[in-house]
């Protein structure tokens, strides 16, 4: 798994999930508290499953196909334009993946797809060895290698360079062997993103098991050993939001940020080669907003976690929505007026001030989700 980006809380959360299973206890209080509220979660769960989670993984699978096609074109015709088109395809695939980290449970966990696609940090020593000793890369061989020499960040390093001075790379710097490796990596990426999409709409275990989307939408149904009621499903969704907010604020940002300029560590910056870090971080929290509002950005308004919260406390529902928006805006503001990449901002005086503002906003949001939203499960009359 990611060695730096998963904070202790996020790791504990993922470890608590059984295989593809849910984290919810499905427990209800024995006595009804005075502040109890009613809410029918059926439409909300159906919408979040179909229009947010499944739709997002379908987008990811489509971007995986596009990345493979761009890579094939680059290998066949190695021009600067085709290299830049493949870089763009990599960034395009990054968006649905990072937004999907707000619900990183189920098959993406049980099938090991998270570490296959997004292990960090990249093992540049082993990568250099592979490139100097191996030729004729094929997808099945790459799948047998360690996760830290495949996936997003291996492709990123080959496509963009080391990211120290800039995030550009000349086609002359991309060797024939690197192009062949990219081809195999893109095929592996396409396969894993398709497997993930299929797990949610065809079979969660690529065998006789039901689609994971059907299990989420139908808790308590025959053969559903993962969720016995909507309480567990909603708990899973809220904990997913908490997990990524914690990971971004206390892992992805805080780890390289350090306690001071002298302790800032660019080696811990995820997506540092492409200078895509801030886009990644903001997409993580946009993913939280997707789950909260119940739609991917720009889609029709349907039920999300906000409707569950509003059934109990409309003011809280509004406040949390505002805190999510503010967290996104403060992350995006880290770049300042000169588009400063995150790997440089951690060592810049003004940049560090902007980073601290974002960390504070994420901390406030995490507290609200943990202390105000999650406890609503105890007063919910199912």
PDB file of C-alpha atoms in Angstrom, residues 2 4-7 94 97-98 101 118 120 153 244-257 265 268-271 277 280-281 283-284 342 346 359:
ATOM      1  CA  UNK A   2       1.030   3.630  -0.178  1.00  0.00           C
ATOM      2  CA  UNK A   4       3.357   7.806   3.002  1.00  0.00           C
ATOM      3  CA  UNK A   5      -0.081   8.911   1.841  1.00  0.00           C
ATOM      4  CA  UNK A   6      -2.195   6.714   4.050  1.00  0.00           C
ATOM      5  CA  UNK A   7      -2.282   8.204   7.520  1.00  0.00           C
ATOM      6  CA  UNK A  94      -5.735  10.805 -12.583  1.00  0.00           C
ATOM      7  CA  UNK A  97      -9.013   7.967  -9.640  1.00  0.00           C
ATOM      8  CA  UNK A  98      -8.281  10.707  -7.104  1.00  0.00           C
ATOM      9  CA  UNK A 101     -10.441   7.872  -3.158  1.00  0.00           C
ATOM     10  CA  UNK A 118      -1.207   4.088  -6.973  1.00  0.00           C
ATOM     11  CA  UNK A 120       3.866   5.671  -3.510  1.00  0.00           C
ATOM     12  CA  UNK A 153       3.718   6.939 -10.723  1.00  0.00           C
ATOM     13  CA  UNK A 244      -9.525  10.731   2.563  1.00  0.00           C
ATOM     14  CA  UNK A 245      -9.864  14.096   4.330  1.00  0.00           C
ATOM     15  CA  UNK A 246      -7.533  12.743   7.010  1.00  0.00           C
ATOM     16  CA  UNK A 247      -5.143  11.335   4.413  1.00  0.00           C
ATOM     17  CA  UNK A 248      -4.888  14.570   2.461  1.00  0.00           C
ATOM     18  CA  UNK A 249      -4.459  16.835   5.476  1.00  0.00           C
ATOM     19  CA  UNK A 250      -2.379  14.616   7.730  1.00  0.00           C
ATOM     20  CA  UNK A 251      -0.552  12.555   5.106  1.00  0.00           C
ATOM     21  CA  UNK A 252      -0.302  13.844   1.571  1.00  0.00           C
ATOM     22  CA  UNK A 253       0.187  17.461   2.645  1.00  0.00           C
ATOM     23  CA  UNK A 254       1.578  17.200   6.188  1.00  0.00           C
ATOM     24  CA  UNK A 255       4.246  14.556   5.565  1.00  0.00           C
ATOM     25  CA  UNK A 256       6.262  16.522   2.985  1.00  0.00           C
ATOM     26  CA  UNK A 257       5.356  19.862   4.636  1.00  0.00           C
ATOM     27  CA  UNK A 265      10.836  16.772   2.176  1.00  0.00           C
ATOM     28  CA  UNK A 268       7.338  12.552   0.064  1.00  0.00           C
ATOM     29  CA  UNK A 269       5.374  14.648  -2.441  1.00  0.00           C
ATOM     30  CA  UNK A 270       2.982  12.485  -4.434  1.00  0.00           C
ATOM     31  CA  UNK A 271       2.680  13.279  -8.171  1.00  0.00           C
ATOM     32  CA  UNK A 277      -0.008  17.280  -6.666  1.00  0.00           C
ATOM     33  CA  UNK A 280      -4.677  15.493  -6.977  1.00  0.00           C
ATOM     34  CA  UNK A 281      -5.365  16.891  -3.513  1.00  0.00           C
ATOM     35  CA  UNK A 283      -9.728  16.176  -6.599  1.00  0.00           C
ATOM     36  CA  UNK A 284      -9.611  14.073  -3.445  1.00  0.00           C
ATOM     37  CA  UNK A 342       3.391  21.948  -4.228  1.00  0.00           C
ATOM     38  CA  UNK A 346       6.640  23.489   0.951  1.00  0.00           C
ATOM     39  CA  UNK A 359      -4.341  22.062   6.505  1.00  0.00           C
TER      40      UNK A 359
END
